[in-house]
Amino acid sequence: MMLLRAQPLTVVAATFRHTRTMQKIHISRRLYSERPPENKRGELDITTYTPERIRNFSIIAHIDHGKSTLADRLLELTGVITKTGKNKQVLDKLKVERDRGITVKAQSASMFYEHNGDKYLINLIDTPGHVDFSYEVSRSLAACQGTILLVDAAQGVQAQTVANFYLAFGEGLGIIPMLNKVDLPTAEPERAVLQIESAFEIDAADILHISAKTGLGIEQVLPAVIEKTPVPQGSIGNPFKALLFDTWYDTYVGVVCLMAIKDGSIQRGDKIISSHSGTKYEVMEVGIMHPEQTPTTMLQVGQVGYIVCNMKSIAEAHVGDTFYREKHPVEALPGFVPAKSMVFAGIFPIDTGEFDSLKESIQKLTLNDSSVSVHKETSAALGQGWRLGFLGTLHMDVFRQRLEEEYDASVLITAPTVPYQIKYRDGVTKFIRTPADFPDAATIQDFVESTLEPYVAATLIFPEQYLGHMLELCTTHRGDIQNHTFIDETRVILKCRIPMAEIVTDFFDKLKSKSQGFASFDYEESGYDKSDLVKMEVMLNGESVDALAAVMHKTSVVTVGRDIAKRLKEVIRRQLFDIIIQTAANGKVVARETVKQLRKNVTAKCYGGDITRKMKLLNKQKEGKKRMKKIGKVELPQEAFLSIMTKSQD
Ligand code: GTP
C-alpha cells in the first residue's frame, strides 16, 4: 500500500464528490444486538456475519480531535464496554498512551450492532493522529473499507486532517465526515463546515455534528458507517486468503497475528502458509478483538480478527504478509511499502551484561511496531548496541519509553540524526545513519563529489495573522516556501520544502510558540538535495567521543558548536577532576567549556548525623547513576546525548 498524498486537492475532492454515497441515514431504535451464541469451548459463533453484514471502518483525524473518545462512546453504545461515565480512551491500552494522552498504536475492536432489523458485525480501528505514527494509519486502512474523518469543531481542518484524508481517499475508502466537540463553547461549526466543504468538497448536509464527550448525536454514527462504508469484497467459496496487518507478543500464547480475511474462512486446526517465507503453521485459535481477544469458532471473508498459530520466532511475523491454506496457494496481496525511517538513533544497554535481554526486548517491541528499522552498531564509547530508524523524534521517544516500561530495559539513546548521503567521486553512494561514520573534512575534499541531506514537503495550516511568523520560521530553518493559499477567509495553508534535520530539532516547538498553539503541521519525505554538511566532533578531556558526534549544515557550526559545549557543561556532573569539553569541526576547535572538579565529599555534611539521611543521599545518587555511562573516566548522563539535538531558543 502506498502513502498517497501527492494529488492536488481539487482533483481528489472532485472525484470524491462523484463517488460518495448520498443516501439518507435511518436510525433504528435498537442500538445493539446480543453477542452471538457460544459453543462449549466458549467460542463465539459469528458465521452468520457474511460480507453484507460486515463493516470495517477506521477513525482518522488530526491529533486530539477526539478519535479515541468517539471509540469509547461507540463501544459503550454497542455494549462492548459498560457505560460507567468514567471510560476514557479505553482503546489507548498502552501505558505510554495513557501517560501522554495520545494514541500511538492503532487498535481494533469488534462490535455487534442492529440496524433496521439487520445484525451487523462492525470492526472499528482507532488510529493515531500524530504524523510520526502515520504508518499505523496507512496499515490500518488496508483492513477497512470506510473511515470516519473527524474534525474538531473548534479547531477546524488541520494539517493531519488533510494528510489523512488523502491517505484514505487514495485507498478508495468510503469517507464519513463528522464534526466533533460541538459542545465546546469555542466551537464554530459553521466555519469548520465551510473549511471541510472547501478543502474536500464535501456537502455540508453530509457532515454529522456530534460530541464524543457528551454523547450528542452518537446514535447517528454507526448507521452512517453502515450506509457509507462499502461491503468488503471477496467470497466464502474462494480459497482462504488473509492479510497480516498487525502483530504483537503475548507472554502466554506467543505471537498473535491480526488479519483481514480477504477470501474463504479459517478455524482452529487449519494449516496455513506464509507467502513471505513459505513456512507452514497450525492454527491454534482464532477470534475477534471485543475489545480483548475473544475466541470465535471461525473467521471468514470480510471479517477482521486475530489468529494464534505455532509461530515460534518473532522474526517470522511479517506485517503485510499474505497467508493461504495448505495446498491452496493464492496470489499474494501487494503488502505494504516498508516505512522509511526519517531519523536514526543509537540504543545501547546501560549495563553491557544486559545486551541479550535488550536484544530480545527490541525484537518483541518491533513486532508490535513494524515501522522501526534495526541495525547492529558498535560504538567506541558505548560498546555494542543498535542503530534504530524511526518515523520521527516523538516515535523515538515513545519507543524508548515502551522499552523501559513494558520490558524493564535500561537504555541509553543517542541524539537522533537524519540519514545523509555521500556521493564519492568513484561513483559510490553511501548512506550515513551514524554521525561517527560521516567523513572528515580531508576525506570530503579528496574523495567526495557531494554531500546530500533529506528534505520533507511540509504543510502548515494556521490563522492568517501568523503568516509573517510562519514564513520567517520556514526560511530561518532553511526551508523553500512553495506557495500559500486560503482554506477559508482567515486560514492559510502554507507549503514548503525543508531539510528534515531542521524538523528533528526544535521546529515543532517554535511553530507552536510562534503561532500561540494555533498552527498545525504535517510532512512527507521529499528526496535528497545537495548540502554543505560538516561533522561536529565532541572531545572530553581531549578524547573524541563518537557517540556525541553530530552532522550539520556548515552555517550552523559556530552557534551549534557553542551550544553543545554549553549544554554538556550543564548536564555533566562535577567529578573528582576537571572535565574539558571541546567541540570541533573541520579540524578546528569551535568551543571550549570546563566542568570544574568536585572538592567536597557529598556525604561529608551527613557525618555525625542521621544514618538514614546519609543512606537517602547515597540512594539518590545511585538512582541518578542508573542512566550514566562511563566514557573513559568521565560519567555521562543520558541528557548529555540528547543535548546534542536541541538548539538554543532564538
Ligand atoms: P490522538 O489519538 O492522540 O490523536 O487523540 P484523539 O484524536 O484520540 O483524541 P482523544 O479522544 O484522546 O481526545 C482528545 C481530548 O479531547 C480529550 O481531552 C477528550 O476528552 C477531548 N474530547 C474528545 N471529544 C470531545 C468532545 O466531543 N467534546 C469535548 N468538549 N471534548 C472532547
XYZ file of C-alpha atoms and ligand atoms in Angstrom:
682
model
C 0.000 0.000 0.000
C 1.338 3.421 -0.890
C 1.243 6.555 1.135
C -0.729 8.552 -1.397
C -0.736 12.225 -0.739
C 0.528 13.696 -3.933
C -2.636 14.658 -5.840
C -3.840 18.240 -5.833
C -6.779 18.799 -3.508
C -9.210 19.801 -6.204
C -8.687 16.653 -8.268
C -9.141 14.406 -5.267
C -12.136 16.285 -3.994
C -13.872 16.371 -7.357
C -13.574 12.613 -7.698
C -14.715 12.202 -4.127
C -17.834 14.262 -4.799
C -18.590 11.867 -7.616
C -18.170 8.634 -5.753
C -19.543 9.231 -2.299
C -22.950 7.913 -1.295
C -25.741 10.379 -0.767
C -28.320 8.188 0.964
C -30.342 9.466 3.847
C -29.417 7.840 7.128
C -32.077 5.884 9.012
C -31.607 5.241 12.695
C -33.062 2.106 14.217
C -34.443 2.082 17.731
C -32.439 -0.936 18.915
C -28.877 0.061 19.298
C -27.016 -3.180 19.673
C -27.608 -6.806 19.096
C -26.807 -9.549 21.580
C -23.469 -11.290 21.413
C -23.762 -14.351 19.169
C -24.091 -17.776 20.838
C -21.025 -19.563 22.232
C -20.079 -23.224 21.816
C -18.879 -25.455 24.670
C -15.348 -24.122 24.359
C -16.666 -20.585 24.891
C -16.057 -19.614 21.254
C -18.483 -17.147 19.656
C -20.240 -18.329 16.515
C -20.017 -15.448 14.013
C -20.663 -17.486 10.877
C -23.938 -15.653 10.154
C -21.982 -12.446 9.589
C -21.373 -12.604 5.851
C -19.829 -9.623 3.988
C -23.180 -7.790 3.555
C -23.448 -7.786 7.373
C -19.862 -6.664 7.987
C -18.492 -3.130 8.052
C -14.814 -2.404 8.680
C -14.005 1.229 9.352
C -11.380 3.396 10.991
C -11.446 6.807 12.595
C -8.906 9.293 11.253
C -8.310 12.861 12.347
C -5.763 15.429 13.353
C -4.180 14.802 16.765
C -6.583 15.283 19.714
C -9.703 15.810 17.620
C -11.392 13.047 19.630
C -10.922 9.704 17.853
C -10.374 7.597 20.967
C -13.206 9.351 22.821
C -15.557 8.610 19.919
C -14.391 4.981 20.013
C -15.319 4.879 23.761
C -18.851 6.098 23.033
C -19.330 3.548 20.221
C -18.058 0.701 22.402
C -20.472 1.788 25.152
C -23.341 2.154 22.728
C -22.837 -1.379 21.445
C -22.376 -2.825 24.940
C -18.741 -3.888 24.369
C -17.797 -1.910 27.454
C -20.085 -0.899 30.274
C -21.158 2.707 30.391
C -19.694 3.983 33.649
C -19.233 7.661 32.888
C -15.534 7.036 33.522
C -14.387 5.339 30.322
C -11.569 7.371 28.933
C -9.884 6.379 25.667
C -10.171 2.649 26.503
C -8.525 1.667 23.232
C -5.410 3.567 24.278
C -4.231 0.451 26.077
C -0.534 1.196 26.420
C 0.820 2.952 29.486
C 2.700 5.370 27.251
C -0.592 6.327 25.568
C -2.320 6.942 28.870
C 0.643 8.892 30.256
C 0.898 11.132 27.230
C -2.803 11.261 26.306
C -2.046 10.311 22.712
C -2.684 7.251 20.590
C 0.482 5.703 19.208
C -0.878 2.316 18.225
C -3.915 1.579 16.059
C -6.341 -0.686 17.944
C -9.177 -2.792 16.619
C -12.467 -3.542 18.345
C -15.397 -5.533 17.004
C -18.986 -4.610 17.872
C -22.339 -6.272 17.292
C -24.978 -3.800 16.180
C -28.529 -3.950 14.909
C -29.707 -1.552 12.231
C -33.086 -1.579 10.528
C -33.685 -5.117 11.809
C -30.385 -6.489 10.454
C -27.497 -7.617 12.644
C -24.053 -6.299 11.796
C -20.514 -7.150 12.862
C -18.682 -3.853 12.844
C -14.939 -3.624 13.202
C -13.563 -0.300 14.315
C -9.908 0.739 14.150
C -8.873 3.741 16.230
C -5.762 5.275 14.665
C -3.116 7.709 15.949
C -3.252 11.364 14.861
C 0.380 12.428 15.108
C 2.409 12.455 11.896
C 5.080 10.217 13.482
C 2.567 7.379 13.569
C 1.090 7.760 10.086
C 2.414 4.323 9.155
C -0.028 2.889 11.713
C -2.823 4.759 9.938
C -1.829 3.638 6.458
C -1.573 -0.025 7.510
C -4.900 0.098 9.329
C -6.669 1.469 6.289
C -5.797 -1.748 4.415
C -8.165 -3.593 6.760
C -11.036 -1.106 6.227
C -13.483 -0.130 3.547
C -14.640 3.097 5.193
C -13.357 5.778 7.504
C -14.773 8.492 9.727
C -12.983 11.767 9.040
C -13.330 13.532 12.370
C -12.830 17.295 12.656
C -12.782 19.293 15.890
C -15.498 21.968 15.599
C -13.361 24.480 17.495
C -10.105 23.867 15.629
C -11.401 23.132 12.157
C -9.403 21.416 9.414
C -5.777 20.925 10.457
C -2.661 19.598 8.750
C -3.208 15.940 9.616
C -6.898 16.170 8.678
C -5.750 16.942 5.144
C -2.959 14.332 5.142
C -5.220 11.589 6.457
C -7.993 12.478 4.033
C -5.545 11.948 1.152
C -4.398 8.687 2.647
C -7.960 7.343 2.973
C -9.080 8.710 -0.359
C -6.050 7.205 -2.085
C -7.101 3.835 -0.679
C -10.599 4.266 -2.153
C -12.339 4.172 1.229
C -15.863 5.445 1.854
C -15.417 8.692 3.799
C -17.863 9.612 6.555
C -17.244 13.243 7.588
C -18.060 14.279 11.155
C -17.705 17.416 13.197
C -16.797 16.629 16.805
C -16.754 18.683 20.038
C -19.822 20.717 19.033
C -20.498 21.054 22.792
C -17.478 23.320 23.284
C -18.304 26.992 23.876
C -15.486 27.789 21.439
C -16.940 25.529 18.726
C -17.551 27.242 15.400
C -19.376 24.535 13.472
C -20.400 26.753 10.544
C -16.804 27.765 9.976
C -15.465 24.212 10.282
C -18.137 23.009 7.833
C -17.067 25.675 5.328
C -13.469 24.508 5.651
C -14.440 20.863 5.104
C -16.516 21.873 2.086
C -13.696 23.920 0.635
C -10.808 21.532 1.389
C -12.565 18.294 0.417
C -15.666 19.416 -1.481
C -17.924 17.542 0.888
C -21.518 18.816 1.133
C -22.460 20.375 4.460
C -25.547 18.130 4.545
C -23.325 15.036 4.660
C -21.435 16.128 7.785
C -22.716 14.769 11.100
C -22.448 17.066 14.121
C -21.541 15.177 17.274
C -19.955 15.437 20.686
C -17.967 12.341 21.556
C -17.669 13.669 25.098
C -21.347 14.284 25.905
C -22.689 11.624 23.530
C -24.665 14.144 21.489
C -25.526 12.717 18.064
C -23.632 9.471 18.728
C -26.625 7.300 17.744
C -26.299 8.590 14.166
C -22.693 7.440 13.799
C -22.993 3.674 13.185
C -25.986 3.997 10.825
C -23.865 6.434 8.784
C -20.956 3.980 8.874
C -23.212 1.144 7.666
C -24.644 3.186 4.829
C -21.456 4.822 3.607
C -18.907 2.018 4.094
C -18.667 -0.373 1.148
C -19.254 -4.075 1.817
C -15.941 -5.992 1.957
C -15.073 -7.777 -1.300
C -14.217 -11.470 -1.576
C -16.022 -14.762 -1.496
C -16.503 -17.517 1.040
C -16.184 -20.003 -1.830
C -12.631 -18.923 -2.713
C -9.587 -20.443 -1.016
C -8.580 -18.785 2.254
C -6.543 -15.605 1.803
C -5.706 -13.144 4.570
C -3.604 -10.026 5.028
C -1.481 -9.797 8.175
C -1.630 -6.136 9.190
C -0.578 -6.101 12.837
C 1.153 -8.372 15.340
C 2.050 -8.362 18.987
C 3.682 -10.608 21.507
C 1.642 -12.251 24.227
C 3.534 -13.811 27.114
C 1.188 -16.820 27.255
C 0.493 -17.660 23.627
C 3.446 -16.038 21.857
C 2.970 -14.213 18.558
C -0.588 -13.004 17.845
C -1.425 -12.005 14.251
C -4.194 -9.564 13.377
C -5.558 -10.362 9.937
C -8.136 -9.107 7.470
C -9.750 -12.132 5.826
C -9.979 -11.397 2.109
C -11.411 -14.766 0.935
C -12.615 -18.076 2.373
C -12.538 -18.984 6.042
C -10.243 -20.326 8.742
C -10.608 -22.195 12.009
C -8.640 -23.967 14.709
C -6.640 -26.909 13.370
C -6.276 -25.498 9.828
C -2.815 -25.418 8.286
C -1.832 -22.090 6.789
C 1.245 -20.944 4.899
C 3.025 -17.592 4.841
C 3.576 -16.267 1.293
C 6.587 -14.359 2.555
C 8.557 -17.282 3.958
C 6.694 -20.375 2.765
C 6.543 -21.607 6.374
C 3.571 -23.754 7.400
C 1.686 -23.129 10.656
C -1.122 -24.843 12.512
C -3.886 -22.523 13.685
C -4.383 -22.837 17.458
C -7.033 -20.146 18.000
C -8.991 -17.580 16.014
C -11.101 -14.733 17.355
C -12.090 -11.095 17.357
C -10.964 -8.150 19.493
C -14.033 -7.457 21.664
C -12.266 -5.339 22.840
C -9.882 -8.001 24.261
C -9.052 -11.268 22.460
C -12.340 -13.227 22.266
C -12.181 -16.660 20.575
C -14.628 -17.488 17.767
C -15.464 -20.757 16.041
C -14.037 -19.408 12.798
C -13.125 -16.274 10.884
C -14.462 -15.793 7.389
C -14.336 -13.493 4.384
C -14.752 -9.811 5.259
C -14.028 -10.275 8.963
C -11.074 -8.828 10.827
C -9.689 -10.873 13.697
C -6.689 -12.427 15.367
C -5.018 -15.752 14.728
C -2.713 -17.593 17.076
C -0.615 -20.232 15.363
C 2.570 -22.003 16.292
C 4.756 -19.132 15.179
C 7.854 -19.735 17.259
C 10.062 -16.840 16.464
C 9.130 -13.198 16.420
C 11.088 -12.718 13.206
C 8.556 -14.907 11.355
C 5.714 -12.387 11.628
C 5.998 -10.117 8.632
C 3.442 -7.311 8.521
C 1.916 -7.103 5.019
C 2.286 -10.888 4.503
C -0.470 -12.923 2.797
C -1.490 -16.251 4.343
C -3.186 -19.094 2.480
C -4.411 -22.587 3.207
C -2.047 -25.525 2.708
C -2.309 -26.914 -0.848
C -4.373 -23.892 -1.971
C -1.853 -21.200 -2.898
C -3.193 -17.763 -3.814
C -1.659 -14.701 -5.398
C -0.074 -12.658 -2.624
C -1.571 -9.257 -1.805
C 0.697 -6.292 -2.573
C 1.611 -5.882 1.131
C 2.929 -2.615 2.456
C 5.658 -0.332 1.270
C 8.142 -0.541 4.166
C 8.162 2.519 6.390
C 11.008 4.891 5.562
C 12.998 5.831 8.614
C 13.238 9.596 8.926
C 15.558 9.670 11.942
C 18.096 7.253 13.393
C 19.386 6.904 16.922
C 21.734 4.513 18.665
C 20.382 2.425 21.544
C 22.808 0.844 23.995
C 22.291 -1.113 27.198
C 23.414 0.820 30.277
C 24.780 -2.416 31.638
C 26.622 -4.349 28.913
C 25.561 -7.593 30.608
C 22.000 -6.806 29.524
C 22.803 -6.892 25.818
C 20.997 -10.186 25.138
C 17.867 -9.339 27.082
C 17.719 -5.922 25.402
C 18.066 -7.627 22.031
C 15.039 -9.804 22.812
C 13.028 -6.827 24.086
C 13.761 -4.836 20.928
C 12.682 -7.811 18.815
C 9.409 -8.142 20.703
C 8.664 -4.456 20.587
C 9.417 -4.128 16.873
C 6.939 -6.959 16.341
C 4.315 -4.534 17.614
C 5.819 -1.620 15.707
C 6.957 -2.698 12.285
C 7.893 0.842 11.295
C 11.105 0.687 13.345
C 14.216 -0.450 11.455
C 17.017 -2.201 13.325
C 20.734 -2.452 12.523
C 23.570 -3.547 14.799
C 26.032 -0.847 15.799
C 29.295 -0.742 17.673
C 30.429 2.483 19.264
C 33.931 3.003 20.617
C 32.403 4.904 23.534
C 29.255 2.907 24.243
C 30.101 -0.610 23.100
C 27.648 -2.866 21.293
C 24.138 -1.725 20.557
C 21.783 -0.982 17.720
C 21.003 1.844 15.348
C 17.236 2.120 15.145
C 15.299 4.030 12.496
C 12.123 5.888 13.466
C 9.494 7.982 11.720
C 10.209 10.993 13.920
C 11.514 12.054 17.305
C 8.202 11.510 19.141
C 8.155 7.991 17.713
C 11.715 7.509 19.030
C 10.811 8.747 22.483
C 7.683 6.605 22.670
C 9.716 3.540 21.640
C 12.263 4.247 24.373
C 9.511 4.673 26.964
C 7.856 1.426 25.883
C 11.191 -0.433 26.100
C 11.686 0.833 29.619
C 8.129 0.370 30.853
C 6.956 -2.734 29.067
C 10.291 -4.573 29.055
C 12.019 -3.092 32.058
C 15.026 -2.245 29.910
C 17.563 0.316 30.976
C 18.907 2.002 27.864
C 20.929 4.906 26.692
C 19.766 6.544 23.497
C 21.899 8.852 21.370
C 20.733 12.052 19.695
C 18.596 11.398 16.623
C 20.116 12.079 13.246
C 18.658 12.065 9.755
C 20.134 9.743 7.125
C 22.678 11.598 4.960
C 24.067 10.553 1.591
C 27.666 10.810 0.432
C 28.376 10.650 -3.293
C 32.010 9.693 -3.858
C 33.887 10.653 -6.999
C 34.300 6.964 -7.915
C 30.516 6.716 -8.328
C 29.778 5.030 -4.985
C 26.924 6.451 -2.870
C 26.899 5.758 0.863
C 24.074 6.267 3.352
C 25.168 7.630 6.706
C 22.958 6.714 9.634
C 25.576 7.316 12.302
C 27.300 10.714 12.550
C 30.544 8.986 13.554
C 30.629 7.436 10.050
C 30.438 10.829 8.338
C 33.739 11.505 6.513
C 36.100 14.120 7.909
C 36.945 17.358 6.093
C 40.099 15.946 4.443
C 38.260 12.900 3.038
C 35.478 15.111 1.731
C 37.960 17.327 -0.001
C 39.897 14.458 -1.590
C 37.249 11.899 -2.440
C 33.696 13.238 -2.166
C 31.739 14.724 -5.030
C 28.782 15.878 -2.938
C 27.074 15.507 0.412
C 23.271 15.377 0.456
C 20.589 15.685 3.099
C 16.935 14.542 3.131
C 14.103 17.029 2.623
C 10.430 16.897 3.505
C 7.454 18.550 1.872
C 5.755 20.298 4.769
C 2.182 21.560 5.059
C 1.364 24.173 7.687
C -2.175 25.352 8.470
C -2.703 28.431 10.674
C -4.765 31.617 11.086
C -3.805 34.387 8.687
C -2.349 36.703 11.354
C 0.587 34.309 11.840
C 1.589 34.270 8.174
C 4.610 36.536 8.727
C 5.882 34.446 11.640
C 5.382 31.188 9.759
C 7.199 32.414 6.646
C 10.066 33.558 8.829
C 10.127 30.252 10.697
C 10.398 28.290 7.460
C 13.116 30.453 5.964
C 15.242 30.545 9.115
C 15.095 26.739 9.051
C 16.475 26.704 5.505
C 13.023 25.997 4.017
C 11.929 26.880 0.458
C 8.457 28.377 0.507
C 6.449 26.908 -2.339
C 3.051 28.576 -2.041
C 0.310 29.596 0.329
C -3.460 29.540 -0.226
C -6.540 30.081 1.926
C -8.890 27.285 3.025
C -11.411 29.839 4.240
C -11.338 33.597 4.573
C -8.964 33.513 7.571
C -6.940 30.313 7.472
C -3.851 29.698 5.407
C -2.262 26.508 4.030
C 1.450 27.013 3.506
C 3.567 24.512 1.594
C 7.322 24.456 1.897
C 10.291 22.155 1.341
C 12.561 21.966 4.318
C 15.518 19.821 5.422
C 14.379 17.003 7.683
C 17.271 17.811 10.029
C 15.592 21.141 10.847
C 12.381 19.362 11.832
C 14.225 16.968 14.117
C 15.462 19.769 16.335
C 13.075 22.433 17.537
C 10.920 23.317 14.546
C 7.731 21.963 16.062
C 8.188 23.783 19.381
C 8.851 27.049 17.587
C 5.859 26.503 15.308
C 3.655 26.158 18.371
C 5.126 29.109 20.252
C 5.203 31.483 17.283
C 1.566 30.690 16.430
C 0.410 30.568 20.074
C -0.509 26.939 19.501
C -2.747 27.639 16.504
C -0.570 26.227 13.718
C -0.619 22.573 12.743
C 1.975 20.768 10.714
C 2.392 17.640 8.631
C 5.103 16.424 6.288
C 6.152 13.690 3.920
C 9.537 12.764 2.554
C 10.673 14.685 -0.496
C 14.000 13.292 -1.682
C 17.592 14.474 -1.183
C 19.280 17.780 -2.032
C 22.946 18.727 -2.114
C 24.014 20.447 1.055
C 27.250 21.699 2.632
C 27.472 19.331 5.565
C 30.068 19.172 8.290
C 30.791 16.701 11.077
C 30.961 18.219 14.560
C 33.083 16.235 16.977
C 32.881 16.429 20.738
C 36.008 15.871 22.823
C 36.080 15.182 26.535
C 39.490 15.773 28.039
C 40.952 15.632 24.551
C 39.316 12.338 23.546
C 36.772 12.357 20.747
C 33.512 10.636 21.798
C 31.989 9.023 18.706
C 28.511 8.740 20.235
C 28.364 12.519 20.706
C 29.292 13.426 17.116
C 26.722 15.275 15.011
C 26.338 16.277 11.362
C 25.095 19.758 10.495
C 24.905 22.395 7.819
C 28.090 24.465 7.690
C 26.182 27.657 8.553
C 25.241 26.201 11.956
C 28.712 25.129 13.019
C 29.617 28.053 15.263
C 26.283 28.529 17.041
C 25.579 24.827 17.427
C 29.160 24.046 18.434
C 28.955 26.621 21.237
C 25.509 25.453 22.253
C 26.546 21.832 22.512
C 29.557 22.653 24.675
C 27.438 24.835 26.962
C 24.679 22.323 27.274
C 27.072 19.480 28.006
C 28.583 21.598 30.753
C 25.126 21.955 32.287
C 24.362 18.246 32.305
C 27.725 16.639 33.093
C 28.120 16.305 36.837
C 31.212 17.546 38.552
C 33.669 14.751 39.212
C 36.940 14.426 41.077
C 38.866 16.066 38.225
C 38.312 18.888 35.726
C 36.474 17.896 32.561
C 37.352 19.873 29.439
C 34.598 19.856 26.830
C 35.537 20.843 23.290
C 33.567 20.876 20.070
C 35.427 20.859 16.779
C 34.597 20.903 13.074
C 36.900 20.725 10.066
C 39.787 20.105 12.456
C 39.221 23.418 14.295
C 38.002 23.771 17.852
C 34.770 25.789 17.915
C 34.078 25.996 21.628
C 35.564 25.006 24.962
C 33.981 24.686 28.399
C 35.241 23.269 31.685
C 33.346 21.342 34.321
C 35.314 22.147 37.466
C 36.370 19.305 39.725
C 34.327 18.434 42.770
C 36.002 19.331 46.016
C 33.675 18.255 48.742
C 32.694 14.760 49.756
C 28.956 14.636 49.127
C 28.254 12.811 52.324
C 30.526 14.964 54.435
C 27.645 17.076 55.575
C 25.992 13.934 56.925
C 28.872 12.867 59.156
C 27.829 12.506 62.693
C 24.246 12.961 61.581
C 21.359 10.648 60.999
C 22.424 7.481 59.119
C 19.081 7.265 57.264
C 19.670 10.703 55.846
C 23.071 9.606 54.623
C 21.612 6.460 53.031
C 18.933 8.524 51.356
C 21.535 10.754 49.786
C 23.571 7.789 48.571
C 20.477 6.100 47.162
C 19.536 9.275 45.385
C 22.966 9.314 43.811
C 22.590 5.675 42.821
C 19.265 6.479 41.115
C 20.982 9.230 39.183
C 23.730 6.828 38.134
C 21.300 4.356 36.622
C 21.297 6.202 33.346
C 25.006 7.030 33.357
C 27.624 5.705 31.015
C 31.332 5.898 31.675
C 33.292 7.213 28.704
C 36.929 6.812 29.655
C 36.944 8.294 33.142
C 34.046 10.669 32.554
C 30.497 9.732 33.561
C 27.938 10.932 31.047
C 24.212 11.088 31.833
C 21.506 10.331 29.244
C 20.783 14.060 28.878
C 24.301 14.593 27.538
C 23.449 12.570 24.438
C 20.124 14.253 23.840
C 21.526 17.729 24.426
C 23.248 17.405 21.050
C 19.939 17.689 19.213
C 18.365 20.686 20.946
C 19.028 24.101 19.522
C 19.159 27.266 21.554
C 15.993 29.380 21.566
C 16.191 32.412 19.348
P -4.797 11.153 19.377
O -5.122 9.734 19.180
O -3.700 11.347 20.325
O -4.608 11.864 18.106
O -6.092 11.865 20.083
P -7.606 11.555 19.784
O -7.984 12.102 18.449
O -7.871 10.105 20.005
O -8.322 12.447 20.856
P -8.891 11.977 22.267
O -10.081 11.095 22.105
O -7.750 11.470 23.060
O -9.414 13.374 22.807
C -8.554 14.481 22.985
C -9.169 15.388 24.033
O -10.397 15.950 23.542
C -9.536 14.655 25.323
O -9.257 15.515 26.391
C -11.045 14.438 25.204
O -11.701 14.384 26.451
C -11.472 15.686 24.438
N -12.691 15.452 23.643
C -12.916 14.460 22.767
N -14.136 14.598 22.218
C -14.704 15.702 22.776
C -15.954 16.375 22.625
O -16.830 15.977 21.867
N -16.148 17.497 23.377
C -15.216 17.988 24.220
N -15.505 19.082 24.904
N -14.024 17.384 24.397
C -13.777 16.255 23.687
